[in-house]
Amino acid sequence: MSAEVKTKKITINTLLKRKKDGQKITMLTAYDFSTAKYFDEAGIDTILVGDSLGMVVLGYDSTHHVTMEEMKIFTSAVCRGAKSSFVVADMPFLSYQVSVEEALKNAGELIKAGASAVKLEGGDDFIVNVVSRMHDTGIPVVAHLGFTPQYLHVLGGYRIQGKSMEAAEFILEQAKKLEKAGACALVLEMVPEEAAKYITENLTIPTIGIGAGRYTDGQVLVCDDILGKYSEMTPKFARKYSDLKTEITNAAKSYISDVTSGAFPAENEIFHLSEEEASKLESCCCK
Ligand code: KIV
């Protein structure tokens, strides 16, 4: 089906069917109304309101600082722009790790903000239990394994995960528990292609890779990376499809030049009084 005629809302069933039929799932992050609208109109399957917004929108040095309040604002903006895409909202750091009750409450708030699913990182027994309770409450959950940015400090930096057979097996073991608990998809970040392929082939839920090679069921990238807007860090796996940094800088330079030279605003960018009102103003005594 072409992007132009795709109007049906994508659901978790669509994603599962894609895996069954061997059709790739497309996912991009977005954080605002317009970007979500354009991605949706372009035919993207799923939009992730990633907590990467902490870095690329808010300028923090990691995702740790993002709050529930911020996630709710960005999620509802994206949901207003995305008509048919499946919107997944990231659960920020410490919004789901403290207690199951708090995790459920916070996930519910992101669903109320318009998201179709939430995403959370990790696969230990506590997280598996959280996923299970969310699933039983009616909240679809996308799991996230491999490199998990909220674990940045315990992982010792931005490091590839699953680099040995044992490590790949460990990720698969956690993924299977998450799948059993009810996760509807799995983001696999920064794992070798061979490990991602092995994990993907041994799960029934779709895998969506970022820096995980060619054999995952779908791909996700951060919008500011594909658009060439974020320049603080450029991951090896992020393909740049545009150069918005240059476009934005050049637009600002042209504007500054037009304002300082008087070329902006031009006649067609100005409001005028009627001739009658203008002449009254001309003869006004308070001159
Ligand atoms: O926050 C985010 O953008 C993510 C992607 C890297 C998958 O979690």
mmCIF file of C-alpha atoms and ligand atoms in Angstrom:
data_model
loop_
_atom_site.group_PDB
_atom_site.id
_atom_site.type_symbol
_atom_site.label_atom_id
_atom_site.label_comp_id
_atom_site.label_asym_id
_atom_site.label_seq_id
_atom_site.Cartn_x
_atom_site.Cartn_y
_atom_site.Cartn_z
ATOM 1 C CA MET A 1 0.000 0.000 0.000
ATOM 2 C CA SER A 2 1.454 3.412 -0.889
ATOM 3 C CA ALA A 3 2.152 6.008 1.802
ATOM 4 C CA GLU A 4 -0.449 8.390 0.267
ATOM 5 C CA VAL A 5 -3.435 6.080 0.780
ATOM 6 C CA LYS A 6 -2.401 4.614 4.149
ATOM 7 C CA THR A 7 -4.984 5.974 6.570
ATOM 8 C CA LYS A 8 -5.753 2.963 8.772
ATOM 9 C CA LYS A 9 -4.455 3.194 12.341
ATOM 10 C CA ILE A 10 -1.478 0.903 12.918
ATOM 11 C CA THR A 11 -1.973 -1.398 15.920
ATOM 12 C CA ILE A 12 0.071 -4.059 17.725
ATOM 13 C CA ASN A 13 -1.650 -6.591 15.428
ATOM 14 C CA THR A 14 -0.253 -4.789 12.376
ATOM 15 C CA LEU A 15 3.239 -5.021 13.865
ATOM 16 C CA LEU A 16 2.895 -8.727 14.671
ATOM 17 C CA LYS A 17 1.586 -9.417 11.158
ATOM 18 C CA ARG A 18 4.535 -7.529 9.663
ATOM 19 C CA LYS A 19 6.891 -9.923 11.422
ATOM 20 C CA LYS A 20 4.890 -12.958 10.261
ATOM 21 C CA ASP A 21 4.840 -11.699 6.659
ATOM 22 C CA GLY A 22 8.516 -10.709 6.703
ATOM 23 C CA GLN A 23 7.697 -7.034 6.046
ATOM 24 C CA LYS A 24 9.945 -4.497 7.760
ATOM 25 C CA ILE A 25 8.548 -2.171 10.434
ATOM 26 C CA THR A 26 9.601 1.488 10.263
ATOM 27 C CA MET A 27 9.987 3.601 13.391
ATOM 28 C CA LEU A 28 11.363 7.112 13.936
ATOM 29 C CA THR A 29 11.427 9.247 17.031
ATOM 30 C CA ALA A 30 9.493 12.535 17.049
ATOM 31 C CA TYR A 31 8.858 15.009 19.831
ATOM 32 C CA ASP A 32 6.561 17.678 18.363
ATOM 33 C CA PHE A 33 3.282 18.059 16.462
ATOM 34 C CA SER A 34 4.645 19.061 13.031
ATOM 35 C CA THR A 35 7.396 16.449 12.805
ATOM 36 C CA ALA A 36 4.938 13.742 13.887
ATOM 37 C CA LYS A 37 2.434 14.956 11.272
ATOM 38 C CA TYR A 38 5.019 14.897 8.461
ATOM 39 C CA PHE A 39 6.354 11.450 9.443
ATOM 40 C CA ASP A 40 2.786 10.158 9.683
ATOM 41 C CA GLU A 41 1.910 11.586 6.261
ATOM 42 C CA ALA A 42 5.121 10.095 4.852
ATOM 43 C CA GLY A 43 3.834 6.677 5.959
ATOM 44 C CA ILE A 44 5.954 5.813 9.010
ATOM 45 C CA ASP A 45 4.518 2.796 10.898
ATOM 46 C CA THR A 46 5.438 3.813 14.428
ATOM 47 C CA ILE A 47 6.597 6.979 16.148
ATOM 48 C CA LEU A 48 8.619 6.784 19.343
ATOM 49 C CA VAL A 49 8.444 9.732 21.698
ATOM 50 C CA GLY A 50 11.893 8.773 22.950
ATOM 51 C CA ASP A 51 13.453 10.044 26.140
ATOM 52 C CA SER A 52 16.307 10.922 23.749
ATOM 53 C CA LEU A 53 14.358 14.215 23.694
ATOM 54 C CA GLY A 54 16.244 15.007 26.895
ATOM 55 C CA MET A 55 19.405 15.264 24.831
ATOM 56 C CA VAL A 56 18.276 16.391 21.371
ATOM 57 C CA VAL A 57 15.466 18.778 22.394
ATOM 58 C CA LEU A 58 16.302 19.811 25.953
ATOM 59 C CA GLY A 59 20.098 19.762 25.692
ATOM 60 C CA TYR A 60 20.858 17.484 28.677
ATOM 61 C CA ASP A 61 23.957 15.276 28.534
ATOM 62 C CA SER A 62 21.945 12.060 29.060
ATOM 63 C CA THR A 63 18.347 10.847 29.220
ATOM 64 C CA HIS A 64 18.395 10.661 33.044
ATOM 65 C CA HIS A 65 16.995 14.147 33.613
ATOM 66 C CA VAL A 66 13.738 13.714 31.684
ATOM 67 C CA THR A 67 10.580 13.918 33.822
ATOM 68 C CA MET A 68 7.083 12.470 33.495
ATOM 69 C CA GLU A 69 5.699 16.000 33.067
ATOM 70 C CA GLU A 70 7.976 16.568 30.055
ATOM 71 C CA MET A 71 7.116 13.172 28.554
ATOM 72 C CA LYS A 72 3.393 13.893 28.853
ATOM 73 C CA ILE A 73 3.718 17.256 27.075
ATOM 74 C CA PHE A 74 5.778 15.870 24.181
ATOM 75 C CA THR A 75 3.641 12.725 23.913
ATOM 76 C CA SER A 76 0.377 14.630 23.596
ATOM 77 C CA ALA A 77 1.918 16.985 20.983
ATOM 78 C CA VAL A 78 3.077 14.004 18.896
ATOM 79 C CA CYS A 79 -0.276 12.243 19.246
ATOM 80 C CA ARG A 80 -2.101 15.314 17.927
ATOM 81 C CA GLY A 81 0.069 15.115 14.778
ATOM 82 C CA ALA A 82 0.083 11.335 14.243
ATOM 83 C CA LYS A 83 -3.176 10.113 12.764
ATOM 84 C CA SER A 84 -2.322 6.569 11.658
ATOM 85 C CA SER A 85 1.090 5.760 13.151
ATOM 86 C CA PHE A 86 1.416 3.658 16.306
ATOM 87 C CA VAL A 87 2.780 6.043 18.964
ATOM 88 C CA VAL A 88 5.057 4.643 21.659
ATOM 89 C CA ALA A 89 6.021 6.851 24.615
ATOM 90 C CA ASP A 90 9.220 6.245 26.551
ATOM 91 C CA MET A 91 8.941 5.932 30.310
ATOM 92 C CA PRO A 92 11.593 8.228 31.796
ATOM 93 C CA PHE A 93 14.266 7.205 34.298
ATOM 94 C CA LEU A 94 12.804 6.308 37.740
ATOM 95 C CA SER A 95 9.201 6.472 36.516
ATOM 96 C CA TYR A 96 8.921 2.642 36.518
ATOM 97 C CA GLN A 97 11.839 1.339 38.610
ATOM 98 C CA VAL A 98 10.674 2.330 42.121
ATOM 99 C CA SER A 99 7.462 0.297 42.491
ATOM 100 C CA VAL A 100 4.978 -1.559 40.329
ATOM 101 C CA GLU A 101 2.204 0.792 41.509
ATOM 102 C CA GLU A 102 4.113 3.904 40.440
ATOM 103 C CA ALA A 103 5.052 2.272 37.141
ATOM 104 C CA LEU A 104 1.404 1.472 36.397
ATOM 105 C CA LYS A 105 0.243 4.949 37.319
ATOM 106 C CA ASN A 106 2.911 6.630 35.183
ATOM 107 C CA ALA A 107 2.332 4.324 32.205
ATOM 108 C CA GLY A 108 -1.380 5.071 32.469
ATOM 109 C CA GLU A 109 -0.679 8.793 32.294
ATOM 110 C CA LEU A 110 1.247 8.381 29.035
ATOM 111 C CA ILE A 111 -1.629 6.330 27.596
ATOM 112 C CA LYS A 112 -4.043 9.082 28.705
ATOM 113 C CA ALA A 113 -1.760 11.583 26.922
ATOM 114 C CA GLY A 114 -2.542 9.637 23.731
ATOM 115 C CA ALA A 115 0.197 6.997 23.372
ATOM 116 C CA SER A 116 -0.718 3.536 22.081
ATOM 117 C CA ALA A 117 2.083 1.877 24.069
ATOM 118 C CA VAL A 118 4.887 2.673 26.490
ATOM 119 C CA LYS A 119 8.531 1.622 26.246
ATOM 120 C CA LEU A 120 10.776 0.749 29.149
ATOM 121 C CA GLU A 121 14.354 -0.476 29.420
ATOM 122 C CA GLY A 122 15.818 -3.605 30.983
ATOM 123 C CA GLY A 123 14.853 -7.207 31.567
ATOM 124 C CA ASP A 124 15.501 -8.218 35.187
ATOM 125 C CA ASP A 125 12.783 -9.914 37.248
ATOM 126 C CA PHE A 126 11.366 -6.623 38.556
ATOM 127 C CA ILE A 127 11.007 -5.197 35.008
ATOM 128 C CA VAL A 128 9.462 -8.458 33.770
ATOM 129 C CA ASN A 129 6.884 -8.202 36.571
ATOM 130 C CA VAL A 130 6.188 -4.548 35.684
ATOM 131 C CA VAL A 131 5.633 -5.529 32.032
ATOM 132 C CA SER A 132 3.295 -8.334 33.082
ATOM 133 C CA ARG A 133 1.203 -6.035 35.303
ATOM 134 C CA MET A 134 1.012 -3.376 32.582
ATOM 135 C CA HIS A 135 -0.071 -5.962 30.032
ATOM 136 C CA ASP A 136 -2.750 -7.266 32.422
ATOM 137 C CA THR A 137 -3.937 -3.683 32.967
ATOM 138 C CA GLY A 138 -4.339 -3.144 29.212
ATOM 139 C CA ILE A 139 -1.179 -1.165 28.547
ATOM 140 C CA PRO A 140 0.897 -2.411 25.594
ATOM 141 C CA VAL A 141 4.625 -2.409 26.391
ATOM 142 C CA VAL A 142 7.608 -2.217 24.065
ATOM 143 C CA ALA A 143 10.690 -3.623 25.798
ATOM 144 C CA HIS A 144 14.239 -2.324 25.223
ATOM 145 C CA LEU A 145 17.406 -4.454 25.565
ATOM 146 C CA GLY A 146 21.009 -4.361 24.387
ATOM 147 C CA PHE A 147 22.453 -0.928 25.067
ATOM 148 C CA THR A 148 19.920 0.720 27.375
ATOM 149 C CA PRO A 149 20.698 4.459 27.782
ATOM 150 C CA GLN A 150 19.154 4.713 31.269
ATOM 151 C CA TYR A 151 21.813 2.170 32.419
ATOM 152 C CA LEU A 152 24.590 4.310 30.875
ATOM 153 C CA HIS A 153 26.623 4.553 34.074
ATOM 154 C CA VAL A 154 26.516 0.871 35.011
ATOM 155 C CA LEU A 155 27.321 -0.107 31.424
ATOM 156 C CA GLY A 156 30.349 2.193 31.557
ATOM 157 C CA GLY A 157 29.378 4.380 28.602
ATOM 158 C CA TYR A 158 27.968 3.977 25.092
ATOM 159 C CA ARG A 159 29.072 0.369 24.529
ATOM 160 C CA ILE A 160 27.960 -2.373 22.169
ATOM 161 C CA GLN A 161 26.149 -5.151 24.088
ATOM 162 C CA GLY A 162 25.809 -8.884 23.338
ATOM 163 C CA LYS A 163 29.344 -9.220 22.024
ATOM 164 C CA SER A 164 29.796 -12.922 22.862
ATOM 165 C CA MET A 165 27.641 -16.004 22.471
ATOM 166 C CA GLU A 166 26.953 -15.964 26.226
ATOM 167 C CA ALA A 167 26.011 -12.285 26.165
ATOM 168 C CA ALA A 168 23.684 -12.809 23.175
ATOM 169 C CA GLU A 169 22.104 -15.791 24.971
ATOM 170 C CA PHE A 170 21.583 -13.629 28.061
ATOM 171 C CA ILE A 171 19.772 -10.951 26.031
ATOM 172 C CA LEU A 172 17.611 -13.623 24.395
ATOM 173 C CA GLU A 173 16.785 -15.129 27.794
ATOM 174 C CA GLN A 174 15.602 -11.717 29.075
ATOM 175 C CA ALA A 175 13.740 -11.063 25.806
ATOM 176 C CA LYS A 176 11.861 -14.348 26.100
ATOM 177 C CA LYS A 177 10.794 -13.502 29.661
ATOM 178 C CA LEU A 178 9.596 -10.069 28.493
ATOM 179 C CA GLU A 179 7.728 -11.668 25.579
ATOM 180 C CA LYS A 180 6.074 -14.155 27.964
ATOM 181 C CA ALA A 181 5.137 -11.277 30.288
ATOM 182 C CA GLY A 182 3.269 -9.639 27.407
ATOM 183 C CA ALA A 183 5.682 -7.212 25.724
ATOM 184 C CA CYS A 184 4.388 -6.468 22.220
ATOM 185 C CA ALA A 185 7.760 -5.618 20.618
ATOM 186 C CA LEU A 186 11.420 -5.303 21.533
ATOM 187 C CA VAL A 187 13.848 -2.505 20.712
ATOM 188 C CA LEU A 188 17.371 -3.906 20.377
ATOM 189 C CA GLU A 189 20.011 -1.209 20.602
ATOM 190 C CA MET A 190 23.694 -1.482 19.656
ATOM 191 C CA VAL A 191 24.154 -5.232 19.406
ATOM 192 C CA PRO A 192 26.159 -7.056 16.728
ATOM 193 C CA GLU A 193 24.118 -8.017 13.675
ATOM 194 C CA GLU A 194 24.616 -11.758 14.226
ATOM 195 C CA ALA A 195 23.346 -11.556 17.811
ATOM 196 C CA ALA A 196 20.343 -9.423 16.772
ATOM 197 C CA LYS A 197 19.497 -11.956 14.027
ATOM 198 C CA TYR A 198 19.673 -14.851 16.496
ATOM 199 C CA ILE A 199 17.459 -13.015 19.014
ATOM 200 C CA THR A 200 14.979 -11.960 16.301
ATOM 201 C CA GLU A 201 14.652 -15.513 14.944
ATOM 202 C CA ASN A 202 13.924 -16.881 18.408
ATOM 203 C CA LEU A 203 11.107 -14.488 19.330
ATOM 204 C CA THR A 204 7.509 -14.277 18.124
ATOM 205 C CA ILE A 205 7.250 -10.535 18.895
ATOM 206 C CA PRO A 206 8.894 -8.120 16.423
ATOM 207 C CA THR A 207 12.347 -6.718 17.108
ATOM 208 C CA ILE A 208 13.118 -3.138 16.124
ATOM 209 C CA GLY A 209 16.814 -2.477 15.805
ATOM 210 C CA ILE A 210 18.938 0.618 16.278
ATOM 211 C CA GLY A 211 22.571 -0.113 15.532
ATOM 212 C CA ALA A 212 21.632 -3.803 15.431
ATOM 213 C CA GLY A 213 22.222 -4.614 11.763
ATOM 214 C CA ARG A 214 19.963 -5.752 8.959
ATOM 215 C CA TYR A 215 18.009 -8.716 10.324
ATOM 216 C CA THR A 216 15.754 -7.211 12.970
ATOM 217 C CA ASP A 217 12.049 -7.009 12.051
ATOM 218 C CA GLY A 218 12.207 -3.225 11.904
ATOM 219 C CA GLN A 219 14.500 -0.243 12.254
ATOM 220 C CA VAL A 220 14.359 2.851 14.436
ATOM 221 C CA LEU A 221 16.475 6.008 14.330
ATOM 222 C CA VAL A 222 16.392 9.297 16.216
ATOM 223 C CA CYS A 223 14.773 11.985 14.017
ATOM 224 C CA ASP A 224 17.377 14.628 14.813
ATOM 225 C CA ASP A 225 20.068 12.215 13.569
ATOM 226 C CA ILE A 226 18.379 11.426 10.236
ATOM 227 C CA LEU A 227 17.569 15.108 9.739
ATOM 228 C CA GLY A 228 21.116 16.238 10.554
ATOM 229 C CA LYS A 229 19.930 18.546 13.312
ATOM 230 C CA TYR A 230 21.693 17.191 16.435
ATOM 231 C CA SER A 231 25.448 17.640 16.207
ATOM 232 C CA GLU A 232 26.733 16.875 19.726
ATOM 233 C CA MET A 233 27.140 13.173 18.950
ATOM 234 C CA THR A 234 26.837 11.160 15.691
ATOM 235 C CA PRO A 235 26.448 7.400 16.164
ATOM 236 C CA LYS A 236 28.012 5.156 13.473
ATOM 237 C CA PHE A 237 24.614 3.560 12.739
ATOM 238 C CA ALA A 238 22.674 6.814 12.201
ATOM 239 C CA ARG A 239 22.270 7.585 8.493
ATOM 240 C CA LYS A 240 21.849 11.293 7.744
ATOM 241 C CA TYR A 241 19.122 12.024 5.158
ATOM 242 C CA SER A 242 19.131 15.797 5.515
ATOM 243 C CA ASP A 243 21.335 18.611 6.797
ATOM 244 C CA LEU A 244 18.993 20.703 8.925
ATOM 245 C CA LYS A 245 21.859 22.102 10.998
ATOM 246 C CA THR A 246 23.194 23.877 7.882
ATOM 247 C CA GLU A 247 19.668 24.757 6.659
ATOM 248 C CA ILE A 248 18.692 26.287 10.018
ATOM 249 C CA THR A 249 21.970 28.179 10.395
ATOM 250 C CA ASN A 250 21.712 29.547 6.837
ATOM 251 C CA ALA A 251 18.061 30.549 7.338
ATOM 252 C CA ALA A 252 18.981 32.422 10.534
ATOM 253 C CA LYS A 253 21.912 34.157 8.781
ATOM 254 C CA SER A 254 19.678 35.247 5.863
ATOM 255 C CA TYR A 255 17.057 36.574 8.300
ATOM 256 C CA ILE A 256 19.670 38.528 10.299
ATOM 257 C CA SER A 257 21.022 39.995 7.073
ATOM 258 C CA ASP A 258 17.518 40.951 5.791
ATOM 259 C CA VAL A 259 16.529 42.603 9.110
ATOM 260 C CA THR A 260 19.763 44.559 9.469
ATOM 261 C CA SER A 261 19.706 45.703 5.826
ATOM 262 C CA GLY A 262 15.988 46.644 5.964
ATOM 263 C CA ALA A 263 15.086 44.046 3.288
ATOM 264 C CA PHE A 264 12.648 42.493 5.780
ATOM 265 C CA PRO A 265 9.761 43.124 6.065
ATOM 266 C CA ALA A 266 8.788 43.801 2.417
ATOM 267 C CA GLU A 267 5.558 45.393 1.152
ATOM 268 C CA ASN A 268 3.691 42.040 0.972
ATOM 269 C CA GLU A 269 4.594 41.299 4.608
ATOM 270 C CA ILE A 270 3.088 44.506 6.063
ATOM 271 C CA PHE A 271 -0.412 45.477 7.336
ATOM 272 C CA HIS A 272 -1.677 49.002 6.400
ATOM 273 C CA LEU A 273 -4.313 51.322 7.798
ATOM 274 C CA SER A 274 -7.055 52.420 5.404
ATOM 275 C CA GLU A 275 -6.180 55.697 3.643
ATOM 276 C CA GLU A 276 -8.794 57.499 5.789
ATOM 277 C CA GLU A 277 -7.355 56.213 9.078
ATOM 278 C CA ALA A 278 -3.809 56.832 7.885
ATOM 279 C CA SER A 279 -4.561 60.512 7.128
ATOM 280 C CA LYS A 280 -6.214 60.928 10.540
ATOM 281 C CA LEU A 281 -3.069 59.548 12.122
ATOM 282 C CA GLU A 282 -0.939 61.873 9.979
ATOM 283 C CA SER A 283 -2.777 64.939 11.327
ATOM 284 C CA CYS A 284 -3.002 63.664 14.891
ATOM 285 C CA CYS A 285 -2.285 66.402 17.455
ATOM 286 C CA CYS A 286 -0.197 64.143 19.621
ATOM 287 C CA LYS A 287 2.577 64.198 17.008
HETATM 288 O O1 KIV B 1 14.862 7.451 23.394
HETATM 289 C C1 KIV B 1 15.057 6.992 22.265
HETATM 290 O O2 KIV B 1 15.127 7.707 21.259
HETATM 291 C C2 KIV B 1 15.212 5.549 22.135
HETATM 292 C C3 KIV B 1 15.741 5.027 20.834
HETATM 293 C C4 KIV B 1 17.205 5.171 20.843
HETATM 294 C C5 KIV B 1 15.299 3.653 20.559
HETATM 295 O O3 KIV B 1 14.967 4.831 23.058
#
